[in-house]
CSV table of C-alpha atoms in Angstrom, one decimal:
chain,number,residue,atom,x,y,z
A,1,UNK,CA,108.3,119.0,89.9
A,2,UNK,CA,111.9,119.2,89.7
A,3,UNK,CA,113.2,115.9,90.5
A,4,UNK,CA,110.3,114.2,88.4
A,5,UNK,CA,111.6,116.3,85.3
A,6,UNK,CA,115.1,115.2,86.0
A,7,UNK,CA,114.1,111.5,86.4
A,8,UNK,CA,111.7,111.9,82.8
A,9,UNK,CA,115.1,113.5,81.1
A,10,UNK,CA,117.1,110.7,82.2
A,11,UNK,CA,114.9,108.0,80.5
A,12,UNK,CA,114.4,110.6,77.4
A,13,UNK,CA,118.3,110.6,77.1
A,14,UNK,CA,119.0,107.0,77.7
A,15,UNK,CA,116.9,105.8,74.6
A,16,UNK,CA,120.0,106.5,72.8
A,17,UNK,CA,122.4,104.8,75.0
A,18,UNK,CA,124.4,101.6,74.0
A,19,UNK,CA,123.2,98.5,76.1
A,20,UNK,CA,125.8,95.8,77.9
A,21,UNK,CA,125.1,91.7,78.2
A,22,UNK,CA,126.6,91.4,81.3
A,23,UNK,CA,125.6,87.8,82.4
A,24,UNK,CA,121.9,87.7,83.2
A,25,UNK,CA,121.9,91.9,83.5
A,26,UNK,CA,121.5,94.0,80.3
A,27,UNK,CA,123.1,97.7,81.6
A,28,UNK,CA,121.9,100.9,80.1
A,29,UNK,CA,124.5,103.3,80.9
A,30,UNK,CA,124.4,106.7,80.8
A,31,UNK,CA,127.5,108.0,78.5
A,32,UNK,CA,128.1,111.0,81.6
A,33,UNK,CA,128.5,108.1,83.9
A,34,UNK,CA,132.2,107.8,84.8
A,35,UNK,CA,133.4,104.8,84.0
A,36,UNK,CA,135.0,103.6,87.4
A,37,UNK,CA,131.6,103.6,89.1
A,38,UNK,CA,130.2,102.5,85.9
A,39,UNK,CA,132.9,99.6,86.5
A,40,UNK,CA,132.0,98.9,89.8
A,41,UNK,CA,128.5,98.7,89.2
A,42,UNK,CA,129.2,96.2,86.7
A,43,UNK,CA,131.0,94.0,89.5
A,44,UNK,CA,128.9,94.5,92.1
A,45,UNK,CA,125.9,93.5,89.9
A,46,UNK,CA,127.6,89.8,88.5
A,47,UNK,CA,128.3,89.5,91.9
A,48,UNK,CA,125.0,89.9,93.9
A,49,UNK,CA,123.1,87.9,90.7
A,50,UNK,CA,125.4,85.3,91.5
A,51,UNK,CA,124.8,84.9,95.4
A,52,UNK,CA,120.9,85.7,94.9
A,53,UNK,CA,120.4,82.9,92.0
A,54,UNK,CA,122.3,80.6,94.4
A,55,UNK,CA,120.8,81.4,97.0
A,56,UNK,CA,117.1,81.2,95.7
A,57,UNK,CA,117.9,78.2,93.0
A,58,UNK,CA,117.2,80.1,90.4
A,59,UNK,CA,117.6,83.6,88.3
A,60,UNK,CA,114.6,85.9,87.3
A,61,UNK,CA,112.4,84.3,85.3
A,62,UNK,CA,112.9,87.6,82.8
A,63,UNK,CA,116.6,88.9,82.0
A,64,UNK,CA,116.5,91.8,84.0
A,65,UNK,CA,118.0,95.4,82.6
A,66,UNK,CA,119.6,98.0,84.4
A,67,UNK,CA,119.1,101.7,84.0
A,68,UNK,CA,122.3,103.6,86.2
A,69,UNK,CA,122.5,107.1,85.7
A,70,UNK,CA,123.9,110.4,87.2
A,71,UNK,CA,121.5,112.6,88.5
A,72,UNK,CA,121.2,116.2,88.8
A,73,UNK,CA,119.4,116.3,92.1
A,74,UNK,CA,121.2,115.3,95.4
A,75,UNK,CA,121.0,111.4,96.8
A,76,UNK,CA,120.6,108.5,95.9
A,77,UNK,CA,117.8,106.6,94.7
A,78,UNK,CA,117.2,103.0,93.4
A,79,UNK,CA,113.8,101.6,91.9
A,80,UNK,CA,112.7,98.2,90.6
A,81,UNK,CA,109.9,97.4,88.3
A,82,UNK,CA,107.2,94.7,87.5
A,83,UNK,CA,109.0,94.6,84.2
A,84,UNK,CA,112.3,93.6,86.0
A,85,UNK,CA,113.8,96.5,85.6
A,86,UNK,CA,115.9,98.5,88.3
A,87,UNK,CA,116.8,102.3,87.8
A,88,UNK,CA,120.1,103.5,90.0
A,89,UNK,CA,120.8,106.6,90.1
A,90,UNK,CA,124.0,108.0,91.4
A,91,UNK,CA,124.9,111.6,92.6
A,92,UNK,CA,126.9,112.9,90.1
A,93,UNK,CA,129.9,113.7,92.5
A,94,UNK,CA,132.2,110.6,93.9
A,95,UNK,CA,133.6,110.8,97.3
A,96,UNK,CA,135.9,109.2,99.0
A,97,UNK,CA,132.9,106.9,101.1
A,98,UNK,CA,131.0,106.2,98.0
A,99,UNK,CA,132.5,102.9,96.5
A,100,UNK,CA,131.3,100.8,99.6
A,101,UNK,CA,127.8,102.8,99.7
A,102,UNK,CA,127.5,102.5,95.8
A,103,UNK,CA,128.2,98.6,96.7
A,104,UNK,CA,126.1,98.6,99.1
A,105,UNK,CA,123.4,100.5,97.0
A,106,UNK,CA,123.7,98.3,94.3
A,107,UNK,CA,123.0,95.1,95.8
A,108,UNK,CA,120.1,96.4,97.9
A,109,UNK,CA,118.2,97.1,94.6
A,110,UNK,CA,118.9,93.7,93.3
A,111,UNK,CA,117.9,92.0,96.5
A,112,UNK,CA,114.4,93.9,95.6
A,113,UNK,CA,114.1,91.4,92.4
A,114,UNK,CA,114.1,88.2,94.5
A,115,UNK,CA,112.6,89.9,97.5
A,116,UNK,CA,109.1,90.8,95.5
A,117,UNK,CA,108.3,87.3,96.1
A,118,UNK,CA,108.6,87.7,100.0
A,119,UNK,CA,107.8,90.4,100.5
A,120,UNK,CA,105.9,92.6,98.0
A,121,UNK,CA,105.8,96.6,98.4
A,122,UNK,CA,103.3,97.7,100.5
A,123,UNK,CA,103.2,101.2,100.9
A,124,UNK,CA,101.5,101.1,104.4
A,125,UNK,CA,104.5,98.6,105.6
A,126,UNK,CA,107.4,99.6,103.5
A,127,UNK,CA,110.1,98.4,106.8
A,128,UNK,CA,109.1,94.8,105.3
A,129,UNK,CA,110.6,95.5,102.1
A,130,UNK,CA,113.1,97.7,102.4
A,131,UNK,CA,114.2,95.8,105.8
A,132,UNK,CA,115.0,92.5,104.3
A,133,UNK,CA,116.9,94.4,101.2
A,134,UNK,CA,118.7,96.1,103.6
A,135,UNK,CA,119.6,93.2,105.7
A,136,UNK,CA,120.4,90.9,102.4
A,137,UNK,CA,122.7,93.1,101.0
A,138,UNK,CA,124.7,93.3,104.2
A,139,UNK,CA,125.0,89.0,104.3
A,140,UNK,CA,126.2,89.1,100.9
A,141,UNK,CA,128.7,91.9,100.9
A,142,UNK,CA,129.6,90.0,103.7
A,143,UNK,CA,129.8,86.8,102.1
A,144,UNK,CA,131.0,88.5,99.4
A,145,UNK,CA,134.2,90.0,101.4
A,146,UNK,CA,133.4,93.1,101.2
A,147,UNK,CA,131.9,93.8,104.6
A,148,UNK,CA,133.8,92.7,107.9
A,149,UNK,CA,131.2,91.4,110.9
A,150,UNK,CA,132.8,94.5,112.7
A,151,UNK,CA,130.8,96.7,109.9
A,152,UNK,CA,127.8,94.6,109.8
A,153,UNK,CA,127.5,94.9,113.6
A,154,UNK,CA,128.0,98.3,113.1
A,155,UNK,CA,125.6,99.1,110.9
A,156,UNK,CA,122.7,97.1,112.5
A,157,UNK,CA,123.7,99.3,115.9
A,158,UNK,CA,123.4,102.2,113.6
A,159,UNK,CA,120.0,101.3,112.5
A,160,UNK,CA,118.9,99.9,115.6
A,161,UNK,CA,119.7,103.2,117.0
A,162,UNK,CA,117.9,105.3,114.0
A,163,UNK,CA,114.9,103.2,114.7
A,164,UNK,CA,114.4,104.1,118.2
A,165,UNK,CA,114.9,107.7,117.4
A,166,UNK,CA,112.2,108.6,115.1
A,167,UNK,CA,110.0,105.5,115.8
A,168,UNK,CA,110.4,105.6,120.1
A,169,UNK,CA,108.5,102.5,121.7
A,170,UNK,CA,105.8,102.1,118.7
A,171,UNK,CA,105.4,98.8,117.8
A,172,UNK,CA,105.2,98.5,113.6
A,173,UNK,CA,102.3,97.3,113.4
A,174,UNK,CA,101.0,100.3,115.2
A,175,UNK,CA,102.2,102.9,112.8
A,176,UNK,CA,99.9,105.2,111.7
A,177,UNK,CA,101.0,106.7,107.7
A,178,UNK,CA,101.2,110.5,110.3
A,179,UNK,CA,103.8,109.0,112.5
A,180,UNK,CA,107.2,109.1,111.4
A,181,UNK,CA,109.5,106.0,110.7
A,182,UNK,CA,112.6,104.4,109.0
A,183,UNK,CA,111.5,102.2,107.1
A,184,UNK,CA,115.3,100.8,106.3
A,185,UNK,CA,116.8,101.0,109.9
A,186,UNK,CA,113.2,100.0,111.6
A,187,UNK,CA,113.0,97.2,108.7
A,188,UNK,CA,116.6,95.9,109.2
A,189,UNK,CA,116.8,96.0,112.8
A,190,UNK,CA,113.6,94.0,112.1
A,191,UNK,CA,115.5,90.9,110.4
C-alpha cells in the first residue's frame, strides 16, 4: 500500500528531526517542509491552543506534539492520537488558495484534541466528530479574523449543499456503513 509506505517513511525520517517548544505544542518538522507554511502552521497552532484553552478552561492535560510533513501522495490529511499527538500532512506543492485551507486545516486538527471529550470517534458516526471540528474551526478563524461571516455563511451553504448531494433525504441516524455520506459537510451542516 502506497500511501501507508509513504505515511511509515515520514515517521522513519522524522526521528531525526529537530523539535520546537512552541507554547503548549512541541513541532516536529520535517526539514523539506518550506518554511512559510512551516511558519504559518506555527501561528495558526498558538493561535487555535489559545482560543480552545480559553474556551474549555483549560489546556490538554499532556503537552501535545505535532508531526507536519510534506507528503508524496495528493491531499491532505490530518490525524490525532490517544497520545496527544496530531500528524498534518501537507501536499507538497503550495497554491495560491492554500494559506486559508492550511489555516483552516490546522485548526480543525486541533479542535479534534478538545473535541475527544465530546465527541469521541466513532467510526459508524464519524459526521459527529468531524462536524463539530469542522464547525469549531470556522468560529475561531472567525474570531480569530481570519474568516469574514460572508465566508462562514458560505461555507456552511457549501456544505449544506454537499450534504444533500450524496446523502439525499436520509436522516443520519439512518445511514447504513453501504450508503454514501460526508461526514464533514453532513456533520457541520449538523452544528
Amino acid at each position: 500500500d502506497e500511501p501507508l509506505a509513504v505515511a511509515f517513511h515520514h515517521y522513519v525520517l522524522l526521528g531525526k528531526a529537530p523539535t520546537e517548544r512552541l507554547g503548549q505544542v512541541t513541532l516536529v518538522r520535517d526539514p523539506a517542509l518550506d518554511e512559510g507554511r512551516a511558519q504559518q502552521i506555527r501561528q495558526t497552532l498558538g493561535e487555535a491552543m489559545t482560543r480552545l484553552t480559553k474556551a474549555y478552561g483549560q489546556a490538554p492535560a499532556t503537552p501535545p506534539m505535532v508531526v507536519a510533513t510534506g507528503a508524496d501522495v495528493n491531499g491532505w490529511h490530518g490525524d490525532t492520537t490517544a497520545g496527544n499527538t496530531m500528524r498534518l500532512r501537507l501536499p507538497r506543492l503550495a497554491d495560491a488558495a492554500s494559506a486559508s485551507r492550511l489555516d483552516r486545516f490546522v485548526t480543525h486538527e486541533a479542535v479534534h484534541w478538545w473535541n475527544a471529550g465530546i465527541y469521541r470517534t466513532d467510526h459508524s458516526k464519524p459526521w459527529l466528530h468531524e462536524g463539530h471540528a469542522d464547525w469549531a474551526s470556522l468560529l475561531l478563524l472567525s474570531e480569530g479574523g481570519k474568516l469574514d461571516a460572508e465566508a462562514v455563511a458560505s461555507q456552511v451553504q457549501t456544505s449544506l449543499n454537499r450534504c444533500v448531494m450524496v446523502r439525499g433525504e436520509t436522516p443520519a441516524s439512518q445511514l447504513t456503513p453501504s450508503m454514501r455520506d460526508d461526514s464533514y459537510a453532513c456533520g457541520l451542516t449538523l452544528m
